Amino acid sequence: MAPTDENLAAPTDEGNELLTRHAAPAGTTAPDRPPVPDAAVPGGRMPRWLPRAMVLALALVAVFQLGTWAFHQLTGLLINILIAFFLALAIEPAVSRMAARGMRRGLATFLVFLGLTIAVAGFVTLLGSMLAGQIIKMVEGFPDYLDSLIRWINDSFHTDLRRVDVQEGLIHSDWLRSYARNSAAGVLDVSQQVLGGLFQLLTVGLFSFYFAADGPRLRRALCSVLPPARQAEVLRAWEIAVDKTGGYLYSRGLMALISGVAHYILLAALGVPYAPVLGVWVGLVSQFIPTIGTYLAGALPMLIAFTVAPWYAVWVLVFVVVYQQFENHMLQPKLTAKSVDIHPAVAFGSVIAGTALLGAVGALVAIPATATLQAFLGAYVKRYAVMDDPRVHGHRGRGTDGPGIRARIPRLRAGEPGAAEES
């Protein structure tokens, strides 16, 4: 069938239309292209999301700075709350035992705190009277000490010093004047520190009283925002913390009693004054100040024993060292086996870490906190039976099956039957 003129013209028209779409005639406007996003156009407008993102980033930075500032301002309060919480955990067994017998928790907590306050106040009063008596004794005997020192200097260096000249030189010296001015200025600082310490003590006492008296209510409030599975874990951790903290306090108290009685017997036998107070001092300081408590506790009895006779200080030092070894190897493992059973290296490391984080407070709460964490993790860590391998006991050179390599080499060289099969 021959193509007609219409069929020949049709393709031509379509081609012209396609050419018209791709190339506009001169003097006409080209059709608009599809819009391109502003982010892809150099020099285009700012994206709509950028201002909002900048405001959000600035708001997050401001909130972080505000939170950091608030945390640093409230660090003292948070530390006091931590001390109060551990103190409440320590007295929880006594309060719960009294409440189980029908006494109200508030009254039971008050009686426990009253007993602790009386004990602490009595100890501080006795210690203060002892120190005041020793200071008065040293001040009264200062002229005699000065006379003996001047005689020793005159005899040794052939000088002609007199006590009156030395006293006048001390009174009119610039050093004494500057020391008096610094001491007068430091009285205000000491007063402020004492008032601050009393305020912190009151804060700790109030928080610990509320934690102990309202312990069940606090646990209910905490569990009310958790699912049942989490509630069981929180209550389990709470009970472990109570057991470990209370056990740590009571075991340390028992060891402090034994240590105080032992040192009192020694000091009384030597005739050292204030033997009962010094015994209480040694017992409490050596047990409740970790790591260095023993040395701090033994320094004061040694100093007072030295004023009686120099050899008495040596006897006190020997007794402190011997008793410390007895306590570390025999007494402490038996008393703390069920309450705070942690390795000595772990205890020492926890004390160092606690001191680095929270200072003296961290050193005090480090051991019970570590014992609580160890007991809580031990409840969820799966343990397996250890295989009977000599290497477990530290014996090297033997494998798990038969004699070791060194024992089989001579048999292989001798060509004994079965040696190659064994190897």
Short mmCIF file of C-alpha atoms in Angstrom, two decimals:
data_model
loop_
_atom_site.label_atom_id
_atom_site.label_comp_id
_atom_site.label_asym_id
_atom_site.label_seq_id
_atom_site.Cartn_x
_atom_site.Cartn_y
_atom_site.Cartn_z
CA MET A 1 0.00 0.00 0.00
CA ALA A 2 1.62 3.29 -1.07
CA PRO A 3 1.97 6.00 1.50
CA THR A 4 -0.30 9.00 1.09
CA ASP A 5 0.58 12.64 1.55
CA GLU A 6 -1.08 12.71 4.95
CA ASN A 7 0.99 9.80 6.16
CA LEU A 8 4.16 11.49 4.91
CA ALA A 9 3.25 14.80 6.54
CA ALA A 10 2.39 13.38 9.94
CA PRO A 11 5.89 12.39 10.93
CA THR A 12 7.13 15.74 9.77
CA ASP A 13 4.70 17.55 12.04
CA GLU A 14 5.67 15.41 15.04
CA GLY A 15 9.34 16.05 14.39
CA ASN A 16 8.71 19.76 14.15
CA GLU A 17 6.81 19.65 17.42
CA LEU A 18 9.72 17.84 19.13
CA LEU A 19 12.18 20.35 17.75
CA THR A 20 9.97 23.17 18.97
CA ARG A 21 9.97 21.68 22.50
CA HIS A 22 13.77 21.36 22.66
CA ALA A 23 14.69 24.64 20.97
CA ALA A 24 12.42 27.65 21.33
CA PRO A 25 12.30 30.09 18.43
CA ALA A 26 14.28 33.27 18.67
CA GLY A 27 12.62 36.05 20.62
CA THR A 28 10.46 33.74 22.75
CA THR A 29 10.88 32.67 26.43
CA ALA A 30 12.05 29.19 27.20
CA PRO A 31 9.72 27.07 29.37
CA ASP A 32 10.48 27.00 33.14
CA ARG A 33 12.63 24.16 34.44
CA PRO A 34 11.63 22.08 37.45
CA PRO A 35 12.49 23.87 40.76
CA VAL A 36 15.76 22.87 42.39
CA PRO A 37 16.02 22.64 46.23
CA ASP A 38 17.60 25.66 47.88
CA ALA A 39 20.30 23.57 49.57
CA ALA A 40 21.65 22.48 46.22
CA VAL A 41 21.77 26.01 44.79
CA PRO A 42 24.93 27.95 45.61
CA GLY A 43 24.03 31.25 47.20
CA GLY A 44 20.45 30.20 47.76
CA ARG A 45 18.23 30.94 50.74
CA MET A 46 18.90 29.49 54.25
CA PRO A 47 17.18 26.13 54.77
CA ARG A 48 14.09 26.32 56.92
CA TRP A 49 15.39 23.70 59.37
CA LEU A 50 18.69 25.47 60.11
CA PRO A 51 17.42 28.24 62.45
CA ARG A 52 15.38 25.72 64.39
CA ALA A 53 18.41 23.42 64.73
CA MET A 54 20.60 26.29 65.91
CA VAL A 55 18.07 27.32 68.54
CA LEU A 56 17.77 23.71 69.71
CA ALA A 57 21.56 23.31 69.94
CA LEU A 58 21.90 26.55 71.93
CA ALA A 59 19.09 25.45 74.24
CA LEU A 60 20.80 22.08 74.87
CA VAL A 61 24.11 23.80 75.62
CA ALA A 62 22.37 26.20 78.02
CA VAL A 63 20.59 23.35 79.79
CA PHE A 64 23.87 21.42 80.11
CA GLN A 65 25.67 24.44 81.56
CA LEU A 66 22.81 25.08 83.96
CA GLY A 67 22.77 21.44 85.06
CA THR A 68 26.56 21.45 85.58
CA TRP A 69 26.38 24.63 87.64
CA ALA A 70 23.49 23.27 89.74
CA PHE A 71 25.34 19.98 90.31
CA HIS A 72 28.46 21.79 91.54
CA GLN A 73 26.35 23.98 93.80
CA LEU A 74 24.49 20.99 95.25
CA THR A 75 27.50 18.68 95.60
CA GLY A 76 27.68 19.24 99.36
CA LEU A 77 23.98 18.48 99.78
CA LEU A 78 24.22 15.35 97.65
CA ILE A 79 27.16 14.08 99.71
CA ASN A 80 25.22 14.71 102.92
CA ILE A 81 22.25 12.79 101.51
CA LEU A 82 24.55 9.90 100.58
CA ILE A 83 25.95 9.78 104.12
CA ALA A 84 22.43 9.95 105.54
CA PHE A 85 21.28 7.11 103.30
CA PHE A 86 24.10 4.81 104.41
CA LEU A 87 23.54 5.77 108.05
CA ALA A 88 19.85 4.92 107.66
CA LEU A 89 20.80 1.58 106.12
CA ALA A 90 23.15 0.91 109.04
CA ILE A 91 20.49 1.46 111.71
CA GLU A 92 17.70 -0.18 109.69
CA PRO A 93 18.13 -3.64 111.33
CA ALA A 94 17.80 -2.19 114.84
CA VAL A 95 14.82 -0.03 113.88
CA SER A 96 13.08 -2.91 112.09
CA ARG A 97 13.65 -5.24 115.04
CA MET A 98 12.11 -2.72 117.44
CA ALA A 99 9.22 -2.02 115.05
CA ALA A 100 8.51 -5.76 114.73
CA ARG A 101 7.85 -5.84 118.49
CA GLY A 102 5.03 -3.31 118.16
CA MET A 103 6.90 -0.02 118.52
CA ARG A 104 6.27 2.79 116.05
CA ARG A 105 9.08 3.29 113.54
CA GLY A 106 9.38 6.96 114.37
CA LEU A 107 9.84 6.26 118.09
CA ALA A 108 12.24 3.39 117.39
CA THR A 109 14.33 5.60 115.11
CA PHE A 110 14.36 8.35 117.74
CA LEU A 111 15.57 5.96 120.45
CA VAL A 112 18.35 4.62 118.22
CA PHE A 113 19.49 8.15 117.35
CA LEU A 114 19.32 9.16 121.00
CA GLY A 115 21.60 6.30 121.97
CA LEU A 116 24.07 7.17 119.21
CA THR A 117 24.02 10.85 120.18
CA ILE A 118 24.69 10.08 123.84
CA ALA A 119 27.58 7.77 122.92
CA VAL A 120 29.18 10.26 120.53
CA ALA A 121 28.71 13.19 122.91
CA GLY A 122 30.21 11.22 125.79
CA PHE A 123 33.22 10.21 123.72
CA VAL A 124 33.82 13.76 122.48
CA THR A 125 33.48 15.13 126.02
CA LEU A 126 35.94 12.63 127.47
CA LEU A 127 38.40 13.16 124.61
CA GLY A 128 38.13 16.94 124.93
CA SER A 129 38.72 16.82 128.69
CA MET A 130 41.74 14.57 128.14
CA LEU A 131 43.25 16.89 125.55
CA ALA A 132 42.50 19.95 127.66
CA GLY A 133 44.16 18.32 130.68
CA GLN A 134 47.24 17.46 128.66
CA ILE A 135 47.48 20.97 127.21
CA ILE A 136 47.17 22.53 130.68
CA LYS A 137 49.81 20.17 131.98
CA MET A 138 52.17 21.07 129.13
CA VAL A 139 51.59 24.81 129.66
CA GLU A 140 52.22 24.53 133.40
CA GLY A 141 55.39 22.53 132.84
CA PHE A 142 56.68 24.77 130.03
CA PRO A 143 58.99 26.82 132.32
CA ASP A 144 60.62 23.65 133.59
CA TYR A 145 61.04 22.36 130.03
CA LEU A 146 62.54 25.71 129.02
CA ASP A 147 64.93 25.73 131.98
CA SER A 148 66.15 22.23 131.16
CA LEU A 149 66.64 23.20 127.52
CA ILE A 150 68.59 26.33 128.46
CA ARG A 151 70.82 24.35 130.84
CA TRP A 152 71.53 21.81 128.09
CA ILE A 153 72.44 24.58 125.63
CA ASN A 154 74.69 26.34 128.15
CA ASP A 155 76.46 23.11 129.07
CA SER A 156 76.86 21.96 125.47
CA PHE A 157 77.84 25.23 123.77
CA HIS A 158 79.31 27.11 126.76
CA THR A 159 76.82 29.98 126.47
CA ASP A 160 75.24 32.16 129.16
CA LEU A 161 71.57 32.17 128.28
CA ARG A 162 68.88 33.06 130.80
CA ARG A 163 65.19 32.33 130.77
CA VAL A 164 64.28 36.02 131.17
CA ASP A 165 66.28 36.97 128.08
CA VAL A 166 64.70 34.20 126.04
CA GLN A 167 61.16 35.17 127.15
CA GLU A 168 61.71 38.86 126.37
CA GLY A 169 63.15 37.99 122.99
CA LEU A 170 60.11 35.85 122.19
CA ILE A 171 57.64 38.50 123.37
CA HIS A 172 59.19 41.33 121.35
CA SER A 173 59.91 39.27 118.23
CA ASP A 174 58.20 40.01 114.90
CA TRP A 175 57.46 36.32 114.44
CA LEU A 176 55.27 36.24 117.56
CA ARG A 177 53.39 39.37 116.49
CA SER A 178 52.68 38.01 113.02
CA TYR A 179 51.63 34.69 114.52
CA ALA A 180 49.23 36.48 116.89
CA ARG A 181 47.70 38.45 114.00
CA ASN A 182 47.28 35.29 111.89
CA SER A 183 45.79 33.44 114.83
CA ALA A 184 43.30 36.24 115.47
CA ALA A 185 42.29 36.21 111.81
CA GLY A 186 42.08 32.42 111.83
CA VAL A 187 39.68 32.36 114.77
CA LEU A 188 36.89 33.57 112.47
CA ASP A 189 37.69 30.89 109.89
CA VAL A 190 37.67 28.19 112.58
CA SER A 191 34.32 29.48 113.85
CA GLN A 192 32.86 29.36 110.37
CA GLN A 193 34.13 25.82 109.85
CA VAL A 194 32.66 24.73 113.19
CA LEU A 195 29.27 26.25 112.34
CA GLY A 196 29.38 24.68 108.88
CA GLY A 197 30.22 21.30 110.38
CA LEU A 198 27.33 21.57 112.84
CA PHE A 199 24.96 22.48 110.01
CA GLN A 200 26.14 19.50 107.94
CA LEU A 201 25.75 17.23 110.97
CA LEU A 202 22.20 18.47 111.48
CA THR A 203 21.43 17.94 107.79
CA VAL A 204 22.76 14.39 107.84
CA GLY A 205 20.85 13.64 111.04
CA LEU A 206 17.53 14.90 109.68
CA PHE A 207 17.82 13.08 106.35
CA SER A 208 18.94 9.83 107.97
CA PHE A 209 16.06 10.06 110.48
CA TYR A 210 13.52 10.47 107.68
CA PHE A 211 15.09 7.68 105.61
CA ALA A 212 14.98 5.28 108.56
CA ALA A 213 11.57 6.28 109.93
CA ASP A 214 9.86 6.37 106.52
CA GLY A 215 11.77 3.47 104.99
CA PRO A 216 8.66 1.43 104.00
CA ARG A 217 6.96 4.50 102.54
CA LEU A 218 10.09 5.38 100.59
CA ARG A 219 10.29 1.86 99.17
CA ARG A 220 6.61 1.95 98.17
CA ALA A 221 7.06 5.31 96.46
CA LEU A 222 10.07 4.01 94.56
CA CYS A 223 8.38 0.77 93.52
CA SER A 224 5.20 2.55 92.41
CA VAL A 225 6.96 3.92 89.32
CA LEU A 226 8.49 0.57 88.30
CA PRO A 227 7.05 -2.59 86.73
CA PRO A 228 6.68 -5.66 88.98
CA ALA A 229 9.87 -7.34 87.70
CA ARG A 230 11.93 -4.23 88.43
CA GLN A 231 10.26 -3.84 91.83
CA ALA A 232 11.55 -7.27 92.90
CA GLU A 233 15.11 -6.37 91.84
CA VAL A 234 15.00 -3.00 93.65
CA LEU A 235 13.71 -4.59 96.85
CA ARG A 236 16.36 -7.30 96.62
CA ALA A 237 19.12 -4.71 96.18
CA TRP A 238 17.71 -2.73 99.11
CA GLU A 239 17.77 -5.74 101.41
CA ILE A 240 21.33 -6.62 100.36
CA ALA A 241 22.42 -3.04 101.06
CA VAL A 242 20.79 -3.13 104.50
CA ASP A 243 22.44 -6.46 105.38
CA LYS A 244 25.90 -5.45 104.18
CA THR A 245 25.89 -1.95 105.64
CA GLY A 246 24.45 -3.05 108.96
CA GLY A 247 26.80 -6.03 109.10
CA TYR A 248 29.78 -3.78 108.35
CA LEU A 249 28.80 -1.35 111.11
CA TYR A 250 28.16 -4.01 113.73
CA SER A 251 31.28 -6.04 112.92
CA ARG A 252 33.40 -2.88 113.06
CA GLY A 253 31.75 -1.91 116.34
CA LEU A 254 32.57 -5.31 117.85
CA MET A 255 36.18 -5.12 116.68
CA ALA A 256 36.40 -1.55 118.06
CA LEU A 257 35.20 -2.83 121.44
CA ILE A 258 37.78 -5.63 121.49
CA SER A 259 40.57 -3.31 120.37
CA GLY A 260 39.63 -0.65 122.91
CA VAL A 261 39.59 -3.13 125.79
CA ALA A 262 42.96 -4.63 124.77
CA HIS A 263 44.68 -1.25 124.50
CA TYR A 264 43.07 -0.07 127.74
CA ILE A 265 44.54 -3.05 129.59
CA LEU A 266 48.02 -2.25 128.23
CA LEU A 267 47.82 1.49 129.01
CA ALA A 268 46.44 0.85 132.50
CA ALA A 269 49.22 -1.65 133.20
CA LEU A 270 51.83 0.92 132.14
CA GLY A 271 50.23 3.62 134.26
CA VAL A 272 49.49 5.93 131.31
CA PRO A 273 46.91 8.60 132.28
CA TYR A 274 43.48 8.68 130.65
CA ALA A 275 43.70 4.99 129.75
CA PRO A 276 39.90 4.49 129.28
CA VAL A 277 39.56 7.42 126.89
CA LEU A 278 42.65 6.39 124.96
CA GLY A 279 41.30 2.84 124.65
CA VAL A 280 38.03 4.15 123.19
CA TRP A 281 40.01 6.43 120.87
CA VAL A 282 42.14 3.59 119.54
CA GLY A 283 39.14 1.30 119.05
CA LEU A 284 36.99 3.77 117.13
CA VAL A 285 39.66 5.45 115.02
CA SER A 286 41.41 2.21 114.05
CA GLN A 287 38.17 0.57 112.89
CA PHE A 288 36.17 3.37 111.29
CA ILE A 289 38.97 5.21 109.45
CA PRO A 290 40.17 2.83 106.71
CA THR A 291 43.81 2.19 105.81
CA ILE A 292 45.49 4.83 107.98
CA GLY A 293 43.21 4.60 111.01
CA THR A 294 45.54 2.26 112.88
CA TYR A 295 48.47 4.67 112.67
CA LEU A 296 46.36 7.68 113.63
CA ALA A 297 44.89 5.77 116.54
CA GLY A 298 48.27 4.64 117.89
CA ALA A 299 49.96 8.04 117.62
CA LEU A 300 48.08 9.69 120.49
CA PRO A 301 48.67 6.92 123.09
CA MET A 302 52.33 6.80 122.10
CA LEU A 303 52.67 10.57 122.59
CA ILE A 304 51.05 10.54 126.01
CA ALA A 305 53.02 7.44 127.05
CA PHE A 306 56.22 9.24 126.02
CA THR A 307 55.46 11.99 128.57
CA VAL A 308 55.44 9.30 131.27
CA ALA A 309 58.53 7.39 130.11
CA PRO A 310 60.17 7.14 126.69
CA TRP A 311 60.28 3.35 126.81
CA TYR A 312 56.53 3.22 127.39
CA ALA A 313 56.01 4.71 123.93
CA VAL A 314 58.10 1.89 122.45
CA TRP A 315 55.99 -0.71 124.26
CA VAL A 316 52.81 0.90 122.97
CA LEU A 317 54.18 0.87 119.42
CA VAL A 318 55.10 -2.81 119.64
CA PHE A 319 51.67 -3.69 121.03
CA VAL A 320 49.88 -1.73 118.29
CA VAL A 321 51.82 -3.54 115.56
CA VAL A 322 51.34 -7.00 117.10
CA TYR A 323 47.63 -6.46 117.75
CA GLN A 324 47.13 -5.22 114.19
CA GLN A 325 48.58 -8.46 112.81
CA PHE A 326 46.37 -10.50 115.15
CA GLU A 327 43.31 -8.55 114.06
CA ASN A 328 44.04 -8.80 110.33
CA HIS A 329 44.79 -12.53 110.26
CA MET A 330 42.61 -14.01 112.99
CA LEU A 331 39.93 -11.68 114.34
CA GLN A 332 38.70 -9.81 111.28
CA PRO A 333 38.21 -12.84 108.93
CA LYS A 334 35.97 -14.55 111.49
CA LEU A 335 33.86 -11.49 112.32
CA THR A 336 33.39 -10.25 108.75
CA ALA A 337 33.06 -13.60 106.98
CA LYS A 338 29.27 -13.38 106.85
CA SER A 339 28.74 -9.62 106.82
CA VAL A 340 31.37 -8.01 104.55
CA ASP A 341 33.22 -10.83 102.82
CA ILE A 342 35.44 -9.02 100.31
CA HIS A 343 39.06 -9.56 99.43
CA PRO A 344 41.54 -7.24 101.21
CA ALA A 345 42.89 -6.02 97.86
CA VAL A 346 39.37 -5.18 96.68
CA ALA A 347 38.68 -3.39 99.97
CA PHE A 348 41.89 -1.37 99.66
CA GLY A 349 41.14 -0.47 96.04
CA SER A 350 37.58 0.55 96.90
CA VAL A 351 38.86 2.81 99.68
CA ILE A 352 41.32 4.48 97.30
CA ALA A 353 38.61 4.96 94.67
CA GLY A 354 36.14 6.29 97.23
CA THR A 355 38.70 8.73 98.56
CA ALA A 356 39.48 9.98 95.05
CA LEU A 357 35.77 10.50 94.31
CA LEU A 358 34.32 11.83 97.58
CA GLY A 359 37.24 12.30 99.94
CA ALA A 360 36.87 11.11 103.53
CA VAL A 361 33.18 10.36 102.98
CA GLY A 362 34.02 8.07 100.08
CA ALA A 363 36.59 6.26 102.21
CA LEU A 364 33.95 5.58 104.88
CA VAL A 365 31.21 4.30 102.56
CA ALA A 366 33.49 2.55 100.05
CA ILE A 367 33.66 -0.84 101.78
CA PRO A 368 29.92 -1.31 102.46
CA ALA A 369 29.08 0.00 98.99
CA THR A 370 31.54 -2.42 97.39
CA ALA A 371 30.23 -5.31 99.48
CA THR A 372 26.66 -4.47 98.45
CA LEU A 373 27.59 -4.31 94.77
CA GLN A 374 29.54 -7.57 94.99
CA ALA A 375 26.65 -9.38 96.67
CA PHE A 376 24.12 -7.98 94.20
CA LEU A 377 26.19 -8.98 91.17
CA GLY A 378 26.92 -12.38 92.69
CA ALA A 379 23.20 -13.13 92.67
CA TYR A 380 23.04 -12.72 88.89
CA VAL A 381 26.42 -14.09 87.77
CA LYS A 382 26.28 -17.74 86.74
CA ARG A 383 29.16 -19.80 88.11
CA TYR A 384 30.50 -23.15 86.88
CA ALA A 385 32.36 -25.99 88.55
CA VAL A 386 36.13 -25.61 88.14
CA MET A 387 37.83 -28.52 86.39
CA ASP A 388 40.31 -30.62 88.34
CA ASP A 389 43.48 -29.31 86.73
CA PRO A 390 46.83 -29.00 88.55
CA ARG A 391 47.34 -25.63 86.87
CA VAL A 392 44.38 -24.29 88.83
CA HIS A 393 46.42 -24.83 92.00
CA GLY A 394 49.49 -23.16 90.53
CA HIS A 395 51.40 -26.29 89.45
CA ARG A 396 53.01 -25.78 86.06
CA GLY A 397 54.43 -28.37 83.65
CA ARG A 398 51.53 -30.83 83.86
CA GLY A 399 48.56 -31.07 81.59
CA THR A 400 45.10 -32.37 82.25
CA ASP A 401 45.75 -35.91 80.95
CA GLY A 402 48.51 -38.03 82.44
CA PRO A 403 52.11 -37.00 82.95
CA GLY A 404 53.51 -33.79 81.55
CA ILE A 405 55.62 -33.23 78.45
CA ARG A 406 58.89 -33.42 80.36
CA ALA A 407 57.97 -36.84 81.73
CA ARG A 408 57.03 -38.22 78.28
CA ILE A 409 60.14 -37.08 76.37
CA PRO A 410 62.52 -39.68 77.92
CA ARG A 411 59.96 -42.43 77.22
CA LEU A 412 59.72 -41.37 73.56
CA ARG A 413 63.50 -41.44 73.21
CA ALA A 414 63.72 -44.89 74.80
CA GLY A 415 61.09 -46.20 72.39
CA GLU A 416 58.81 -47.59 75.04
CA PRO A 417 55.59 -49.03 73.68
CA GLY A 418 52.59 -46.80 74.07
CA ALA A 419 54.66 -43.68 74.45
CA ALA A 420 53.89 -42.49 70.91
CA GLU A 421 50.21 -43.23 71.39
CA GLU A 422 50.20 -41.28 74.64
CA SER A 423 51.85 -38.37 72.97
#
